Structures are given as C-alpha cells and as structure tokens.
Coordinates of C-alpha atoms and ligand atoms in Angstrom, one line a residue:
M1 CA 4.3 -6.0 43.1
R2 CA 2.3 -3.0 41.9
T3 CA 2.2 -0.3 39.9
Q4 CA 0.2 2.2 37.8
V5 CA 1.4 1.7 34.5
V6 CA 4.3 -1.4 33.8
I7 CA 6.9 -0.2 30.4
I8 CA 8.1 -2.8 28.2
G9 CA 11.7 -1.4 27.0
A10 CA 14.5 1.5 28.3
G11 CA 14.8 2.8 24.8
P12 CA 14.0 6.5 24.5
A13 CA 10.0 5.7 23.7
G14 CA 10.1 3.4 27.7
L15 CA 12.5 6.2 29.3
L16 CA 10.8 9.7 28.3
L17 CA 7.0 7.9 28.8
S18 CA 8.2 6.9 32.4
Q19 CA 9.4 10.4 33.1
L20 CA 6.5 12.3 31.6
L21 CA 3.9 10.1 34.0
D22 CA 6.2 10.6 37.0
L23 CA 6.0 14.4 36.3
A24 CA 2.1 14.0 36.2
G25 CA 1.5 12.2 39.5
I26 CA 1.5 8.2 38.1
D27 CA 3.8 5.4 38.8
S28 CA 5.9 2.8 36.2
V29 CA 8.4 0.3 36.7
V30 CA 10.9 0.3 33.2
L31 CA 11.9 -3.3 32.3
E32 CA 14.8 -3.6 30.3
K33 CA 16.6 -7.1 29.1
R34 CA 20.0 -5.1 28.1
S35 CA 22.2 -3.6 30.6
R36 CA 21.9 0.6 30.7
A37 CA 25.3 0.8 29.6
Y38 CA 24.6 -1.2 26.6
V39 CA 21.4 1.3 26.1
E40 CA 23.5 3.7 26.3
S41 CA 26.3 3.4 23.9
R42 CA 23.7 2.6 21.0
I43 CA 24.7 4.6 17.8
R44 CA 21.4 6.1 16.0
A45 CA 19.5 8.6 15.5
G46 CA 21.1 12.3 15.4
V47 CA 18.1 14.5 13.8
L48 CA 16.1 16.1 16.7
E49 CA 11.9 17.3 15.2
D50 CA 11.7 20.9 17.1
Q51 CA 8.4 19.6 18.4
F52 CA 11.0 16.7 19.9
Q53 CA 12.7 18.8 21.2
E54 CA 9.4 20.8 23.2
L55 CA 8.6 17.3 24.7
L56 CA 12.3 16.7 26.0
R57 CA 12.1 20.0 27.2
R58 CA 8.3 19.2 29.1
A59 CA 10.3 16.4 30.5
G60 CA 12.6 18.6 32.4
V61 CA 15.5 16.9 30.0
G62 CA 16.5 19.5 27.3
A63 CA 19.2 21.2 29.4
R64 CA 22.3 19.8 27.8
M65 CA 20.5 19.3 24.3
D66 CA 19.5 23.3 24.1
R67 CA 23.0 24.0 25.6
D68 CA 25.3 21.5 23.1
G69 CA 22.6 20.5 20.3
E70 CA 23.1 22.5 17.0
I71 CA 20.9 24.4 15.7
H72 CA 20.1 24.0 11.0
D73 CA 18.2 25.7 8.9
G74 CA 19.2 23.4 6.5
M75 CA 20.2 20.6 4.8
N76 CA 21.3 19.3 0.8
L77 CA 20.5 17.3 -1.7
A78 CA 23.6 16.2 -3.5
F79 CA 22.2 14.5 -7.4
D80 CA 24.3 13.0 -9.6
G81 CA 26.9 15.8 -8.3
R82 CA 24.4 18.4 -8.2
M83 CA 23.6 20.2 -5.1
L84 CA 20.8 21.6 -4.0
R85 CA 20.0 23.0 -0.5
I86 CA 17.1 23.4 1.2
D87 CA 16.1 26.0 3.7
L88 CA 13.9 24.7 6.0
A89 CA 13.8 28.0 8.2
G90 CA 12.5 29.8 5.0
L91 CA 10.7 27.6 3.6
T92 CA 8.7 26.6 7.0
G93 CA 8.3 29.9 8.6
G94 CA 11.6 29.3 10.8
R95 CA 11.1 26.8 12.2
T96 CA 14.3 24.0 12.5
V97 CA 15.8 20.7 13.6
R98 CA 18.4 20.2 15.8
I99 CA 21.0 17.8 15.8
W100 CA 21.4 15.6 19.1
G101 CA 22.6 12.8 19.1
Q102 CA 20.1 9.6 20.4
T103 CA 23.1 8.4 23.2
E104 CA 22.5 11.7 24.2
V105 CA 18.7 12.0 24.9
T106 CA 18.9 8.1 26.2
R107 CA 21.4 9.1 28.9
D108 CA 19.7 12.8 29.7
L109 CA 16.3 10.4 30.4
F110 CA 18.4 7.3 32.7
E111 CA 19.6 10.4 34.2
A112 CA 16.8 12.0 35.1
R113 CA 14.8 8.7 36.4
E114 CA 17.5 8.0 38.3
A115 CA 17.4 11.4 39.7
R116 CA 13.6 11.1 40.1
G117 CA 13.9 7.7 41.8
G118 CA 11.9 5.5 39.1
A119 CA 12.1 2.3 38.5
V120 CA 14.2 1.1 35.8
L121 CA 15.0 -2.5 35.9
D122 CA 18.1 -3.4 33.2
C123 CA 18.1 -7.5 34.2
A124 CA 14.3 -8.2 32.9
E125 CA 14.6 -11.3 30.8
D126 CA 11.8 -13.6 29.8
V127 CA 9.9 -10.5 30.1
I128 CA 6.1 -11.6 28.8
P129 CA 3.1 -8.9 29.0
R130 CA 0.2 -10.8 30.3
G131 CA -4.0 -10.5 30.6
F132 CA -4.3 -7.4 29.3
D133 CA -7.1 -8.3 27.3
G134 CA -9.0 -8.4 30.6
E135 CA -8.6 -5.7 33.6
A136 CA -6.2 -6.4 35.4
P137 CA -3.0 -6.8 32.7
Y138 CA 0.6 -8.4 34.7
V139 CA 3.8 -8.7 33.6
T140 CA 5.8 -11.8 34.4
F141 CA 10.3 -11.7 34.1
S142 CA 12.9 -12.9 35.8
C143 CA 16.0 -11.0 37.0
G144 CA 19.4 -12.4 38.2
G145 CA 17.5 -15.6 38.2
A146 CA 14.9 -15.2 40.4
S147 CA 11.4 -14.9 39.0
Q148 CA 8.7 -12.2 39.4
R149 CA 5.0 -10.4 39.0
I150 CA 4.2 -6.9 38.4
D151 CA 0.4 -6.5 38.3
C152 CA -0.4 -2.8 36.6
D153 CA -3.6 -1.1 34.7
F154 CA -1.7 -0.8 31.7
I155 CA 1.3 -2.1 30.2
A156 CA 3.1 -0.4 27.3
G157 CA 5.4 -1.7 25.0
C158 CA 8.4 0.1 24.1
D159 CA 10.5 -2.6 23.1
G160 CA 11.4 -1.7 19.7
F161 CA 10.8 -3.4 16.7
H162 CA 12.4 -7.1 18.1
G163 CA 10.7 -6.8 21.6
V164 CA 8.2 -9.1 23.1
S165 CA 4.6 -7.3 23.2
R166 CA 4.1 -6.7 19.8
A167 CA 4.4 -10.5 19.1
S168 CA 2.3 -11.4 22.9
A169 CA -0.5 -9.0 20.5
P170 CA -2.7 -11.2 18.6
N171 CA -1.3 -10.8 15.1
D172 CA -4.0 -10.0 12.7
R173 CA -0.9 -10.4 9.6
S174 CA -3.4 -8.8 7.3
E175 CA -3.7 -5.7 9.1
T176 CA 0.1 -5.4 9.5
S177 CA 2.7 -3.2 6.3
E178 CA 5.8 -4.3 5.9
R179 CA 8.4 -3.4 2.4
V180 CA 12.2 -4.9 2.8
Y181 CA 14.6 -3.2 1.0
P182 CA 17.5 -5.1 -0.8
F183 CA 20.3 -2.6 1.0
G184 CA 21.5 -1.4 4.1
W185 CA 23.1 1.4 5.7
L186 CA 27.1 0.9 6.6
G187 CA 27.8 4.1 9.0
V188 CA 31.3 5.2 10.3
L189 CA 31.2 7.3 13.1
S190 CA 34.8 9.3 13.2
E191 CA 36.4 12.0 15.1
T192 CA 37.2 14.3 11.7
A193 CA 35.0 18.0 11.4
P194 CA 32.8 17.2 9.4
V195 CA 32.3 18.1 5.2
A196 CA 29.7 20.1 5.3
S197 CA 28.2 22.6 8.0
E198 CA 25.2 21.1 7.3
L199 CA 23.8 17.5 6.3
V200 CA 24.1 16.1 2.9
Y201 CA 21.9 13.1 1.0
A202 CA 23.4 12.6 -1.7
Y203 CA 22.1 9.9 -4.8
S204 CA 25.2 8.9 -6.4
P205 CA 24.9 5.9 -9.8
R206 CA 27.2 4.4 -6.9
G207 CA 24.4 4.1 -4.5
F208 CA 23.2 6.6 -1.9
A209 CA 25.5 8.6 0.8
L210 CA 24.9 10.3 3.8
C211 CA 26.7 13.3 5.4
S212 CA 25.8 13.7 9.1
M213 CA 27.4 14.4 11.9
R214 CA 26.8 14.5 16.0
S215 CA 29.2 18.4 16.4
Q216 CA 32.2 20.3 14.1
S217 CA 34.3 17.7 16.1
L218 CA 32.7 14.2 15.1
S219 CA 31.3 13.2 12.1
R220 CA 28.5 9.8 10.5
Y221 CA 28.6 8.9 7.6
Y222 CA 27.0 6.5 5.9
L223 CA 27.2 4.5 2.2
Q224 CA 24.2 2.4 1.0
V225 CA 25.4 -1.0 0.8
P226 CA 24.0 -4.1 -0.1
A227 CA 21.7 -5.8 2.6
A228 CA 23.9 -8.7 3.6
T229 CA 27.3 -6.4 3.5
N230 CA 29.2 -7.5 6.8
P231 CA 31.6 -4.0 7.8
D232 CA 34.5 -6.2 8.8
D233 CA 34.3 -5.9 4.6
W234 CA 34.7 -2.3 5.5
P235 CA 38.4 -1.1 6.3
D236 CA 38.2 3.0 7.1
D237 CA 40.3 3.6 3.4
R238 CA 37.7 1.5 1.3
F239 CA 34.6 3.4 3.1
W240 CA 36.5 7.0 2.3
D241 CA 37.3 6.2 -0.7
E242 CA 33.9 4.6 -1.3
L243 CA 32.1 7.9 0.2
R244 CA 34.2 10.5 -1.8
A245 CA 33.6 8.2 -4.8
R246 CA 29.5 9.5 -4.0
L247 CA 30.3 12.9 -3.4
P248 CA 30.0 15.9 -5.6
E249 CA 33.5 16.6 -6.4
A250 CA 33.6 19.8 -4.7
L251 CA 32.7 18.4 -1.5
A252 CA 34.7 15.2 -1.8
D253 CA 37.9 17.2 -2.3
G254 CA 37.6 18.9 1.4
L255 CA 36.3 15.2 2.8
E256 CA 38.8 15.2 6.2
T257 CA 39.9 10.8 6.9
G258 CA 40.9 9.3 10.1
P259 CA 40.3 6.3 12.1
S260 CA 36.2 4.9 12.6
I261 CA 34.9 4.7 16.2
E262 CA 32.4 2.8 15.1
K263 CA 31.0 1.1 12.0
S264 CA 27.6 -0.8 11.3
V265 CA 26.0 -1.6 9.2
A266 CA 21.5 -1.4 9.2
P267 CA 19.0 -3.2 7.8
L268 CA 16.5 -0.7 6.0
R269 CA 12.7 -1.3 6.1
S270 CA 9.1 0.0 6.5
F271 CA 6.9 -1.1 9.0
A272 CA 3.7 -0.4 10.5
V273 CA 1.5 -2.8 13.1
G274 CA -2.7 -2.4 11.9
A275 CA -3.5 -1.5 15.8
M276 CA -1.2 0.3 18.4
R277 CA -3.9 -1.2 21.2
H278 CA -4.4 -4.0 22.6
G279 CA -6.8 -4.0 25.7
R280 CA -4.6 -2.7 28.1
L281 CA -1.8 -3.2 26.0
F282 CA 0.0 -0.4 24.3
L283 CA 2.9 -0.2 21.6
A284 CA 4.4 3.0 20.8
G285 CA 7.9 3.3 19.0
D286 CA 9.9 0.9 16.9
A287 CA 7.4 -1.4 18.5
A288 CA 5.1 -0.8 16.6
H289 CA 6.4 1.3 13.3
I290 CA 9.2 0.8 11.4
V291 CA 10.9 4.0 8.5
P292 CA 13.9 3.7 6.9
P293 CA 16.1 6.4 8.4
T294 CA 16.2 8.3 5.2
G295 CA 14.0 10.7 6.2
A296 CA 15.7 10.6 10.1
K297 CA 12.2 10.2 11.4
G298 CA 12.9 7.0 14.1
L299 CA 12.8 8.4 17.0
N300 CA 11.0 11.6 16.3
L301 CA 8.1 9.5 16.1
A302 CA 9.0 7.3 19.5
G303 CA 8.2 10.7 20.3
S304 CA 5.0 11.5 19.3
D305 CA 3.7 8.2 20.1
V306 CA 4.8 8.6 23.3
H307 CA 3.4 12.3 23.7
Y308 CA -0.1 10.8 22.7
L309 CA 0.1 7.4 24.9
S310 CA 1.5 9.8 28.2
E311 CA -1.7 12.0 27.3
A312 CA -4.2 9.4 26.9
L313 CA -3.0 8.2 30.7
I314 CA -3.3 11.0 32.3
Q315 CA -6.8 11.9 30.6
W316 CA -8.1 8.6 32.2
Y317 CA -6.5 8.3 35.8
F318 CA -7.4 12.3 36.6
N319 CA -10.7 12.7 34.7
G320 CA -11.5 9.3 34.0
D321 CA -12.0 10.1 30.5
P322 CA -11.4 7.3 28.7
V323 CA -11.2 8.5 25.4
A324 CA -8.0 9.6 24.7
L325 CA -7.2 6.3 24.9
D326 CA -9.8 4.4 23.0
T327 CA -8.0 7.1 20.2
Y328 CA -4.8 6.5 20.7
S329 CA -3.8 3.7 17.9
D330 CA -6.4 6.0 15.5
R331 CA -4.6 9.2 16.3
A332 CA -0.7 8.0 16.3
L333 CA -0.8 5.9 13.6
A334 CA -2.0 8.8 11.5
R335 CA 1.5 10.6 11.9
V336 CA 3.3 7.3 11.3
W337 CA 1.9 7.2 7.9
K338 CA 2.5 10.6 7.4
S339 CA 6.1 9.8 7.9
Q340 CA 6.1 6.5 6.5
R341 CA 5.7 8.3 2.8
F342 CA 7.7 10.4 3.9
S343 CA 10.2 7.9 4.3
W344 CA 9.7 6.2 1.8
W345 CA 9.4 9.2 -0.6
M346 CA 12.7 10.6 0.7
T347 CA 14.2 6.9 0.3
R348 CA 13.3 6.2 -3.1
L349 CA 14.5 9.6 -4.3
M350 CA 18.1 9.1 -3.1
H351 CA 19.3 5.5 -3.3
S352 CA 20.3 3.5 -6.4
F353 CA 17.9 0.8 -6.5
P354 CA 19.2 -2.3 -8.2
D355 CA 17.4 -3.8 -10.8
D356 CA 15.8 -0.7 -11.2
P357 CA 14.3 -0.3 -15.0
P358 CA 16.3 2.7 -17.2
F359 CA 12.5 4.5 -16.7
N360 CA 12.5 4.3 -12.7
R361 CA 16.2 5.9 -12.5
R362 CA 14.8 8.8 -15.0
L363 CA 11.9 9.4 -12.8
Q364 CA 14.0 10.3 -9.9
R365 CA 16.4 12.3 -11.6
A366 CA 13.2 14.5 -12.8
E367 CA 11.7 14.0 -9.4
F368 CA 14.8 15.8 -8.1
E369 CA 14.6 18.2 -11.3
M370 CA 11.3 19.0 -10.3
L371 CA 12.5 19.6 -5.8
E372 CA 15.5 22.5 -8.0
E373 CA 12.8 24.3 -9.9
S374 CA 9.7 24.3 -8.0
Q375 CA 9.4 25.7 -4.4
A376 CA 6.1 24.1 -3.6
A377 CA 8.3 20.8 -3.9
Q378 CA 11.3 21.7 -1.4
I379 CA 8.1 23.2 1.0
V380 CA 6.5 19.8 1.0
L381 CA 9.9 18.4 2.2
A382 CA 11.0 21.6 4.2
E383 CA 7.1 21.1 6.2
N384 CA 8.0 16.9 6.5
Y385 CA 11.4 17.4 7.4
V386 CA 11.0 19.7 10.8
G387 CA 8.0 17.3 10.9
L388 CA 4.3 17.6 10.7
P389 CA 1.9 18.7 13.5
Y390 CA 0.7 16.5 16.8
Ligands
RFL1 P1 14.7 0.8 21.1 O1 16.0 2.3 21.3 O2 15.1 0.1 19.9 O3 14.3 0.6 22.1 C1 13.7 -0.7 22.3 C2 14.1 -1.0 24.1 O4 13.5 -2.7 24.7 C3 14.7 -3.4 24.4 N1 13.5 -4.6 24.7 C4 13.4 -5.0 25.8 N2 13.2 -5.4 26.7 C5 12.5 -5.9 27.7 N3 12.5 -6.7 27.4 C6 12.2 -7.5 26.2 N4 11.9 -8.4 25.7 C7 12.8 -6.2 25.2 N5 13.1 -6.4 23.8 C8 13.8 -4.9 23.5 C9 15.5 -3.0 23.8 O5 17.1 -3.6 24.4 C10 15.9 -1.6 23.9 O6 16.5 -0.7 25.0 O7 13.2 1.4 20.5 P2 12.3 3.1 21.2 O8 12.9 3.4 22.4 O9 11.2 3.1 20.1 O10 12.6 4.3 20.0 C11 13.2 4.1 18.1 C12 14.4 5.0 18.5 O11 15.3 3.7 18.8 C13 14.6 4.8 16.6 O12 13.3 4.8 15.8 C14 16.1 5.1 15.7 O13 17.4 4.9 16.5 C15 16.1 5.6 14.2 N6 16.8 5.9 13.8 C16 16.9 7.6 13.5 N7 15.5 8.2 13.6 C17 15.6 9.2 13.8 O14 14.2 10.0 15.1 N8 16.4 10.1 13.1 C18 17.8 9.8 12.9 O15 18.2 10.7 12.0 C19 17.7 8.6 13.0 N9 19.1 8.1 12.2 C20 17.7 5.6 13.1 C21 19.0 6.4 12.7 C22 18.2 4.1 13.3 C23 19.1 3.9 12.7 N10 19.7 2.6 12.7 C24 20.3 1.7 13.6 C25 18.1 1.3 13.1 C26 19.8 5.4 11.9 C27 20.3 4.1 12.3 C28 21.6 3.9 11.2
PHB2 C1 22.4 10.1 11.9 O1 23.0 11.5 12.2 O2 22.8 9.4 12.2 C2 21.3 10.0 10.6 C3 21.0 11.6 10.2 C4 19.9 11.8 9.6 C5 19.5 10.6 8.8 C6 19.9 9.4 9.5 C7 20.7 9.4 10.4 O3 18.4 10.5 8.3

C-alpha cells in the first residue's frame, strides 16, 4: 500500500492534519492504536484560541463550534481571596477565546474524515516509522493480527507524549528540555451550573483551583493535588469541600455541587524536543512538546504546529518548494517556546509549590499585585491567553 503522508495518531493534531491535507488534494492514512470511541471520550482541553478556531473553520469543522461554543471575552484570577478580572477583549483589541471541548473537536474531525472517505485505521498496533532518514520512508504496523506496510513520502508523528514517533527518532538528549512538577490536577466534570460565568484561576495556600466549564450546565473543575494522587481517594464530597476552601468566599458560597460524571488526575510537565524534524519524519503536537495546562495552550499549540506543517507540505507538493519544510522545526519551536514560557509563568504564579521558601511565596503575591496595578502586565497576560500570532 502507498500514500503520500502517513500520520501516526488520531488525536486532534493527526486528524486536523489529514483533513487540511485532504482539502488541498494530498492523500494520507491515519494510524491510531486506540478505538475511535476511546479517543472521542478523552476529556481534556476546553479553551480555544481565536486562530485555532479559524483553522478549524478552514478545515470545515467549525459549524458546531460556532453555534454551540461560548465566546469568552474575559477570565479571572483569584489570589488569597482577591479577584482580578482580565478583560481579554478590552486589552487585545477585541480578541476572545471560545469554550469548546476537545472531545467535540475530535468528534467533528472524525466525522469530517469519514464524510470525505478519509482513511483512519483505529486498530493499528505495533506502529513503527522506518526509513525516514532516506528518500523512501515507510511505516509497518499490524491490524487485527495481520502485518502491514505503507510506503509514503513523509511521516507525521502526531501520536502524543507517549507515542512511538519521538521514541523512534535519533535522540539528542542534551537538546530535550523537561521539567516535571511535584503536583498534578484532579479534574471533575459535573452536570451543574458553573460557579462563575467566566473561568476562574485561583491561588490559595491550600493549592491551586480552576473553575472551568463546557457549557452553562456542565462544569469542569480542577484541584492541584500531589503527583501520586489516586482519584478514588477523592469522593465527591471531599472534592467539593476542598474546592470551596480554595475559592474566595463570595464565590464558594454560590458553588453548585452534584455527582461527578468524570474524575481523573493529570500530571503536570513542561517538555520540548530540540528538533521537530528528523529527515522525512515530522513531529507535531504533544509528540513534540508538553505544557502544563494552566495556560490552556496544549491543544492550541498542536493547532499551530499543524498549520505550519500542512502549509509546508502543500508548498512542497504543489510548488516543489522545500523551504517551509526545512524551516518547519524552527518556526514551530519558536511559538512553542513562547507558550512554554507563558504556561510556566501561569503555573508558577497560581500554584502552591511544596517546600517553597517564604521569599518565593512573597514574590508570587507581588506578581499578582503587579497584575492588579499594571495594565501593561495585564496586556501581556491577555495577549498570551488569546494566543500569540502564527
Ligand atoms: P493526543 O491528543 O495525545 O493524541 C495522540 C494520539 O496518538 C495515539 N497514539 C498512537 N497511535 C498509534 N500508534 C502509537 N504508538 C500511538 N501512541 C499514541 C493516541 O492514542 C492518541 O489518540 O495528542 P495531540 O493530537 O498532539 O493533541 C494534544 C492535546 O490533546 C493536548 O495538548 C491537550 O489536551 C492539552 N490540554 C489543553 N490544551 C489546550 O489547548 N487548552 C486546554 O484548556 C487544555 N486543557 C489539556 C487540558 C490536557 C489535559 N490532560 C489530561 C493532559 C487539560 C488537561 C487535564
Ligand atoms: C478545561 O476546561 O479543561 C481547562 C480550561 C483552562 C485551562 C485548562 C483546562 O487552563
């Protein structure tokens, strides 16, 4: 079997890349190791930058998002009981974010690929990218026990942090940057009205809390917890009590509680490869970088990678121009690192770091006060939150 681009991974990066390439007339096959039902049900991101929304519209999957996704023109920081609203639109010349879950993005992308007859094999085991250091790359895998091989021009590694693509690339560890945080996020989804109409990122000495949502009747809350936390140790009542204790009193008093319909712990990590290209293998999304979720940047970065990569492949196929492919890694990483900086900064500002000396905690408060007092500081936050230019 032969195709132009083999895409490993049917997360948002892989599906969006295959859709954009297809619309330009470039064939691809997507190889996914999990079932479609499993991929569609993973609850993750919820905040989409305006440029990522535009990319989804260009890919023909913006209709439901535009109809049902809420536009947010502000978000809130709470610090030791004090609230600060960041007027995203007012500080950025009218730019906003949209609340639209990754589960919905993935569902629309799967449906769009299906409608266009796109090949997405969600049975692919033992996927291995091969020969990408030469002119004739190929991928081997098995599906239902039968070994298969697909020859191609390029391989796109969109298989997330634990995927096989990055692991198959020649690894210069000295170029990889990583920071693991001593805590994770315990997330709960519940069919309750959100405690506030906009997102609230809250610092408390007990730890960080985030009040987010999927709609005005579906709330998503997170608590900072130690990295090795078992969600089973957090029955719903314990979760709600702890959330209340970390929010400013006025907000906590209005918290509507109910049974959780999902509960899970996600570790926090900052990670980036030194290079996103290895010959004819290109990495995109979480396969190349991880940011802590505090800045809501992971999915959005997968989007900007896919934008750069799809444009570069189109330049190569239709103009015979290799420049954009040659510069893909540098272009994508330049934006990745600015989002790394922002995500690290938000994480550092809003979390309670175990063993932090009093000096650091005092600096955290000063940073928050700086934001309260300086519009310039708020603009920097707002510009990053709505998304830096592609
Ligand atoms: P994904 O979504 O991990 O998809 C990779 C796919 O590859 C498959 N795969 C393989 N397939 C074949 N062979 C193999 N060997 C394979 N190994 C893996 C996997 O099964 C999977 O289907 O990566 P992708 O496409 O790069 O997308 C990245 C995003 O999923 C991620 O960055 C975001 O979810 C991060 N994130 C957030 N991002 C935002 O922009 N805004 C947010 O508000 C936000 N909130 C979050 C988040 C991530 C979270 N968790 C759970 C990590 C909140 C949380 C709690
Ligand atoms: C979410 O709603 O899941 C969410 C929102 C904002 C973040 C992270 C996660 O920064």
